[in-house]
mmCIF file with all atom_site columns, C-alpha atoms in Angstrom:
data_model
loop_
_atom_site.group_PDB
_atom_site.id
_atom_site.type_symbol
_atom_site.label_atom_id
_atom_site.label_alt_id
_atom_site.label_comp_id
_atom_site.label_asym_id
_atom_site.label_entity_id
_atom_site.label_seq_id
_atom_site.pdbx_PDB_ins_code
_atom_site.Cartn_x
_atom_site.Cartn_y
_atom_site.Cartn_z
_atom_site.occupancy
_atom_site.B_iso_or_equiv
_atom_site.pdbx_formal_charge
_atom_site.auth_seq_id
_atom_site.auth_comp_id
_atom_site.auth_asym_id
_atom_site.auth_atom_id
_atom_site.pdbx_PDB_model_num
ATOM 1   C CA . MET A 1 1   ? 135.682 212.155 34.348 1.00 41.00 ? 1   MET A CA 1
ATOM 2   C CA . SER A 1 2   ? 137.170 210.015 37.035 1.00 40.00 ? 2   SER A CA 1
ATOM 3   C CA . ASP A 1 3   ? 135.967 206.544 37.945 1.00 50.00 ? 3   ASP A CA 1
ATOM 4   C CA . SER A 1 4   ? 134.541 208.069 41.097 1.00 81.00 ? 4   SER A CA 1
ATOM 5   C CA . LEU A 1 5   ? 132.221 210.995 40.513 1.00 91.00 ? 5   LEU A CA 1
ATOM 6   C CA . TRP A 1 6   ? 132.884 212.173 44.075 1.00 91.00 ? 6   TRP A CA 1
ATOM 7   C CA . GLY A 1 7   ? 136.667 212.268 43.771 1.00 92.00 ? 7   GLY A CA 1
ATOM 8   C CA . TYR A 1 8   ? 139.041 214.511 41.813 1.00 93.00 ? 8   TYR A CA 1
ATOM 9   C CA . GLN A 1 9   ? 140.519 213.196 38.574 1.00 91.00 ? 9   GLN A CA 1
ATOM 10  C CA . PRO A 1 10  ? 144.242 212.526 39.032 1.00 91.00 ? 10  PRO A CA 1
ATOM 11  C CA . SER A 1 11  ? 145.017 214.687 35.978 1.00 93.00 ? 11  SER A CA 1
ATOM 12  C CA . CYS A 1 12  ? 143.020 217.780 37.064 1.00 95.00 ? 12  CYS A CA 1
ATOM 13  C CA . GLY A 1 13  ? 145.801 219.340 39.116 1.00 94.00 ? 13  GLY A CA 1
ATOM 14  C CA . HIS A 1 14  ? 144.049 219.147 42.479 1.00 94.00 ? 14  HIS A CA 1
ATOM 15  C CA . THR A 1 15  ? 146.328 219.350 45.485 1.00 90.00 ? 15  THR A CA 1
ATOM 16  C CA . ALA A 1 16  ? 144.931 218.166 48.805 1.00 86.00 ? 16  ALA A CA 1
ATOM 17  C CA . GLY A 1 17  ? 144.572 221.037 51.238 1.00 87.00 ? 17  GLY A CA 1
ATOM 18  C CA . ILE A 1 18  ? 144.465 223.826 48.630 1.00 91.00 ? 18  ILE A CA 1
ATOM 19  C CA . ASP A 1 19  ? 141.694 226.334 49.388 1.00 94.00 ? 19  ASP A CA 1
ATOM 20  C CA . LEU A 1 20  ? 139.543 226.721 46.268 1.00 97.00 ? 20  LEU A CA 1
ATOM 21  C CA . THR A 1 21  ? 137.170 229.226 47.897 1.00 96.00 ? 21  THR A CA 1
ATOM 22  C CA . GLY A 1 22  ? 136.788 232.263 45.647 1.00 97.00 ? 22  GLY A CA 1
ATOM 23  C CA . TYR A 1 23  ? 138.080 230.534 42.521 1.00 97.00 ? 23  TYR A CA 1
ATOM 24  C CA . SER A 1 24  ? 136.104 231.273 39.340 1.00 97.00 ? 24  SER A CA 1
ATOM 25  C CA . VAL A 1 25  ? 134.331 228.271 37.869 1.00 96.00 ? 25  VAL A CA 1
ATOM 26  C CA . GLU A 1 26  ? 134.393 227.835 34.105 1.00 97.00 ? 26  GLU A CA 1
ATOM 27  C CA . ALA A 1 27  ? 132.041 225.519 32.213 1.00 96.00 ? 27  ALA A CA 1
ATOM 28  C CA . THR A 1 28  ? 132.976 224.271 28.757 1.00 96.00 ? 28  THR A CA 1
ATOM 29  C CA . ASP A 1 29  ? 131.163 227.268 27.268 1.00 96.00 ? 29  ASP A CA 1
ATOM 30  C CA . GLY A 1 30  ? 131.739 230.096 29.749 1.00 95.00 ? 30  GLY A CA 1
ATOM 31  C CA . SER A 1 31  ? 131.805 231.254 33.345 1.00 94.00 ? 31  SER A CA 1
ATOM 32  C CA . ILE A 1 32  ? 129.247 229.888 35.811 1.00 94.00 ? 32  ILE A CA 1
ATOM 33  C CA . GLY A 1 33  ? 130.230 231.505 39.090 1.00 94.00 ? 33  GLY A CA 1
ATOM 34  C CA . LYS A 1 34  ? 132.617 231.190 42.017 1.00 96.00 ? 34  LYS A CA 1
ATOM 35  C CA . VAL A 1 35  ? 133.468 228.486 44.523 1.00 97.00 ? 35  VAL A CA 1
ATOM 36  C CA . ASP A 1 36  ? 131.663 229.348 47.756 1.00 95.00 ? 36  ASP A CA 1
ATOM 37  C CA . LYS A 1 37  ? 132.903 226.267 49.654 1.00 94.00 ? 37  LYS A CA 1
ATOM 38  C CA . HIS A 1 38  ? 134.557 222.980 48.840 1.00 92.00 ? 38  HIS A CA 1
ATOM 39  C CA . SER A 1 39  ? 135.202 219.633 50.430 1.00 90.00 ? 39  SER A CA 1
ATOM 40  C CA . ASP A 1 40  ? 138.073 217.208 49.912 1.00 89.00 ? 40  ASP A CA 1
ATOM 41  C CA . LYS A 1 41  ? 136.317 214.495 51.923 1.00 87.00 ? 41  LYS A CA 1
ATOM 42  C CA . VAL A 1 42  ? 137.092 211.095 50.443 1.00 84.00 ? 42  VAL A CA 1
ATOM 43  C CA . GLY A 1 43  ? 134.032 209.691 48.686 1.00 84.00 ? 43  GLY A CA 1
ATOM 44  C CA . SER A 1 44  ? 132.148 212.993 48.710 1.00 86.00 ? 44  SER A CA 1
ATOM 45  C CA . ALA A 1 45  ? 134.579 215.647 47.460 1.00 91.00 ? 45  ALA A CA 1
ATOM 46  C CA . CYS A 1 46  ? 132.680 218.515 45.859 1.00 92.00 ? 46  CYS A CA 1
ATOM 47  C CA . LEU A 1 47  ? 132.436 222.227 45.114 1.00 94.00 ? 47  LEU A CA 1
ATOM 48  C CA . LEU A 1 48  ? 129.590 224.456 46.248 1.00 94.00 ? 48  LEU A CA 1
ATOM 49  C CA . VAL A 1 49  ? 129.269 227.039 43.487 1.00 94.00 ? 49  VAL A CA 1
ATOM 50  C CA . ASP A 1 50  ? 127.497 230.371 43.808 1.00 93.00 ? 50  ASP A CA 1
ATOM 51  C CA . THR A 1 51  ? 126.189 231.156 40.324 1.00 90.00 ? 51  THR A CA 1
ATOM 52  C CA . GLY A 1 52  ? 125.501 234.783 41.289 1.00 82.00 ? 52  GLY A CA 1
ATOM 53  C CA . VAL A 1 53  ? 123.140 236.726 39.077 1.00 72.00 ? 53  VAL A CA 1
ATOM 54  C CA . TRP A 1 54  ? 123.678 234.396 36.130 1.00 66.00 ? 54  TRP A CA 1
ATOM 55  C CA . ILE A 1 55  ? 120.865 232.115 37.339 1.00 64.00 ? 55  ILE A CA 1
ATOM 56  C CA . PHE A 1 56  ? 119.454 234.321 40.076 1.00 69.00 ? 56  PHE A CA 1
ATOM 57  C CA . GLY A 1 57  ? 121.812 233.441 42.893 1.00 72.00 ? 57  GLY A CA 1
ATOM 58  C CA . LYS A 1 58  ? 121.360 229.692 42.736 1.00 86.00 ? 58  LYS A CA 1
ATOM 59  C CA . HIS A 1 59  ? 123.893 227.535 44.556 1.00 91.00 ? 59  HIS A CA 1
ATOM 60  C CA . VAL A 1 60  ? 124.815 224.200 42.998 1.00 92.00 ? 60  VAL A CA 1
ATOM 61  C CA . LEU A 1 61  ? 126.853 221.310 44.309 1.00 93.00 ? 61  LEU A CA 1
ATOM 62  C CA . LEU A 1 62  ? 129.313 219.967 41.733 1.00 94.00 ? 62  LEU A CA 1
ATOM 63  C CA . PRO A 1 63  ? 130.936 216.600 42.411 1.00 93.00 ? 63  PRO A CA 1
ATOM 64  C CA . ALA A 1 64  ? 134.746 216.751 42.261 1.00 94.00 ? 64  ALA A CA 1
ATOM 65  C CA . GLY A 1 65  ? 134.674 214.291 39.340 1.00 94.00 ? 65  GLY A CA 1
ATOM 66  C CA . THR A 1 66  ? 133.239 217.047 37.129 1.00 95.00 ? 66  THR A CA 1
ATOM 67  C CA . VAL A 1 67  ? 136.454 219.076 37.549 1.00 96.00 ? 67  VAL A CA 1
ATOM 68  C CA . LYS A 1 68  ? 138.623 218.876 34.447 1.00 96.00 ? 68  LYS A CA 1
ATOM 69  C CA . ARG A 1 69  ? 141.411 221.241 35.470 1.00 97.00 ? 69  ARG A CA 1
ATOM 70  C CA . ILE A 1 70  ? 142.388 223.536 38.330 1.00 97.00 ? 70  ILE A CA 1
ATOM 71  C CA . ASP A 1 71  ? 144.489 226.578 37.495 1.00 97.00 ? 71  ASP A CA 1
ATOM 72  C CA . PRO A 1 72  ? 145.898 227.978 40.772 1.00 95.00 ? 72  PRO A CA 1
ATOM 73  C CA . GLU A 1 73  ? 147.714 230.794 38.972 1.00 95.00 ? 73  GLU A CA 1
ATOM 74  C CA . ASP A 1 74  ? 144.513 232.218 37.443 1.00 97.00 ? 74  ASP A CA 1
ATOM 75  C CA . ARG A 1 75  ? 142.380 230.964 40.383 1.00 97.00 ? 75  ARG A CA 1
ATOM 76  C CA . LYS A 1 76  ? 140.023 229.067 38.062 1.00 98.00 ? 76  LYS A CA 1
ATOM 77  C CA . VAL A 1 77  ? 138.353 225.681 38.198 1.00 98.00 ? 77  VAL A CA 1
ATOM 78  C CA . HIS A 1 78  ? 137.334 224.252 34.817 1.00 98.00 ? 78  HIS A CA 1
ATOM 79  C CA . VAL A 1 79  ? 134.495 221.709 34.809 1.00 97.00 ? 79  VAL A CA 1
ATOM 80  C CA . GLU A 1 80  ? 133.350 219.231 32.155 1.00 95.00 ? 80  GLU A CA 1
ATOM 81  C CA . LEU A 1 81  ? 129.812 220.597 32.061 1.00 96.00 ? 81  LEU A CA 1
ATOM 82  C CA . THR A 1 82  ? 128.070 223.217 29.950 1.00 95.00 ? 82  THR A CA 1
ATOM 83  C CA . ARG A 1 83  ? 126.404 226.294 31.390 1.00 93.00 ? 83  ARG A CA 1
ATOM 84  C CA . GLU A 1 84  ? 123.023 224.759 30.543 1.00 93.00 ? 84  GLU A CA 1
ATOM 85  C CA . GLN A 1 85  ? 123.849 221.532 32.406 1.00 94.00 ? 85  GLN A CA 1
ATOM 86  C CA . VAL A 1 86  ? 124.817 223.545 35.485 1.00 92.00 ? 86  VAL A CA 1
ATOM 87  C CA . LYS A 1 87  ? 121.737 225.761 35.155 1.00 88.00 ? 87  LYS A CA 1
ATOM 88  C CA . ASN A 1 88  ? 119.464 222.690 35.062 1.00 90.00 ? 88  ASN A CA 1
ATOM 89  C CA . SER A 1 89  ? 121.211 220.899 37.921 1.00 90.00 ? 89  SER A CA 1
ATOM 90  C CA . PRO A 1 90  ? 119.453 220.305 41.239 1.00 87.00 ? 90  PRO A CA 1
ATOM 91  C CA . GLU A 1 91  ? 119.658 223.326 43.504 1.00 83.00 ? 91  GLU A CA 1
ATOM 92  C CA . PHE A 1 92  ? 121.831 222.945 46.575 1.00 89.00 ? 92  PHE A CA 1
ATOM 93  C CA . ASP A 1 93  ? 119.869 221.978 49.670 1.00 82.00 ? 93  ASP A CA 1
ATOM 94  C CA . ARG A 1 94  ? 121.991 222.440 52.805 1.00 80.00 ? 94  ARG A CA 1
ATOM 95  C CA . GLN A 1 95  ? 119.711 220.337 55.036 1.00 77.00 ? 95  GLN A CA 1
ATOM 96  C CA . ARG A 1 96  ? 119.459 217.424 52.636 1.00 78.00 ? 96  ARG A CA 1
ATOM 97  C CA . GLN A 1 97  ? 123.149 217.584 51.734 1.00 72.00 ? 97  GLN A CA 1
ATOM 98  C CA . THR A 1 98  ? 124.189 216.716 55.253 1.00 61.00 ? 98  THR A CA 1
ATOM 99  C CA . GLU A 1 99  ? 121.277 214.517 56.341 1.00 66.00 ? 99  GLU A CA 1
ATOM 100 C CA . ASP A 1 100 ? 119.819 212.723 53.325 1.00 75.00 ? 100 ASP A CA 1
ATOM 101 C CA . PRO A 1 101 ? 121.730 210.017 51.399 1.00 81.00 ? 101 PRO A CA 1
ATOM 102 C CA . ALA A 1 102 ? 118.982 210.113 48.742 1.00 86.00 ? 102 ALA A CA 1
ATOM 103 C CA . TYR A 1 103 ? 120.024 213.689 47.900 1.00 86.00 ? 103 TYR A CA 1
ATOM 104 C CA . HIS A 1 104 ? 123.576 212.488 47.186 1.00 83.00 ? 104 HIS A CA 1
ATOM 105 C CA . GLU A 1 105 ? 122.097 209.790 44.921 1.00 88.00 ? 105 GLU A CA 1
ATOM 106 C CA . GLN A 1 106 ? 119.898 212.375 43.152 1.00 89.00 ? 106 GLN A CA 1
ATOM 107 C CA . LEU A 1 107 ? 122.954 214.512 42.407 1.00 91.00 ? 107 LEU A CA 1
ATOM 108 C CA . SER A 1 108 ? 124.939 211.484 41.267 1.00 91.00 ? 108 SER A CA 1
ATOM 109 C CA . ALA A 1 109 ? 122.204 210.424 38.862 1.00 92.00 ? 109 ALA A CA 1
ATOM 110 C CA . TYR A 1 110 ? 122.008 213.933 37.371 1.00 95.00 ? 110 TYR A CA 1
ATOM 111 C CA . TYR A 1 111 ? 125.752 214.344 36.816 1.00 94.00 ? 111 TYR A CA 1
ATOM 112 C CA . LEU A 1 112 ? 126.362 210.745 35.702 1.00 92.00 ? 112 LEU A CA 1
ATOM 113 C CA . ALA A 1 113 ? 124.034 211.423 32.766 1.00 90.00 ? 113 ALA A CA 1
ATOM 114 C CA . TYR A 1 114 ? 126.707 213.837 31.466 1.00 83.00 ? 114 TYR A CA 1
ATOM 115 C CA . ARG A 1 115 ? 129.715 211.688 32.284 1.00 73.00 ? 115 ARG A CA 1
ATOM 116 C CA . ILE A 1 116 ? 132.364 211.649 29.580 1.00 59.00 ? 116 ILE A CA 1
ATOM 117 C CA . MET A 1 117 ? 133.995 208.255 29.203 1.00 45.00 ? 117 MET A CA 1
#
């Protein structure tokens, strides 16, 4: 993963301004859902993923640093997480995401535990 968990890895194929909404999201061991929204904001770039029925409609916020590769041709985002790691991640909280810096730190701590050096 990148040095910054909240920024895209230079090698992942991310292009600023590309709309990832609707792209399928693939974990290392299978599909986990679709991109509902995304942000390219410097220092807090992320994907909001709708896991659909796989884990009962849970939404999860994945930091951009978890993205391994973006395939615009197949409209897929590949992340360096397993399905289980995504399933066990903190559920997205819209209110806390925009108003609570501690929520950002909670997410960082969770995903940093799985960081590949």
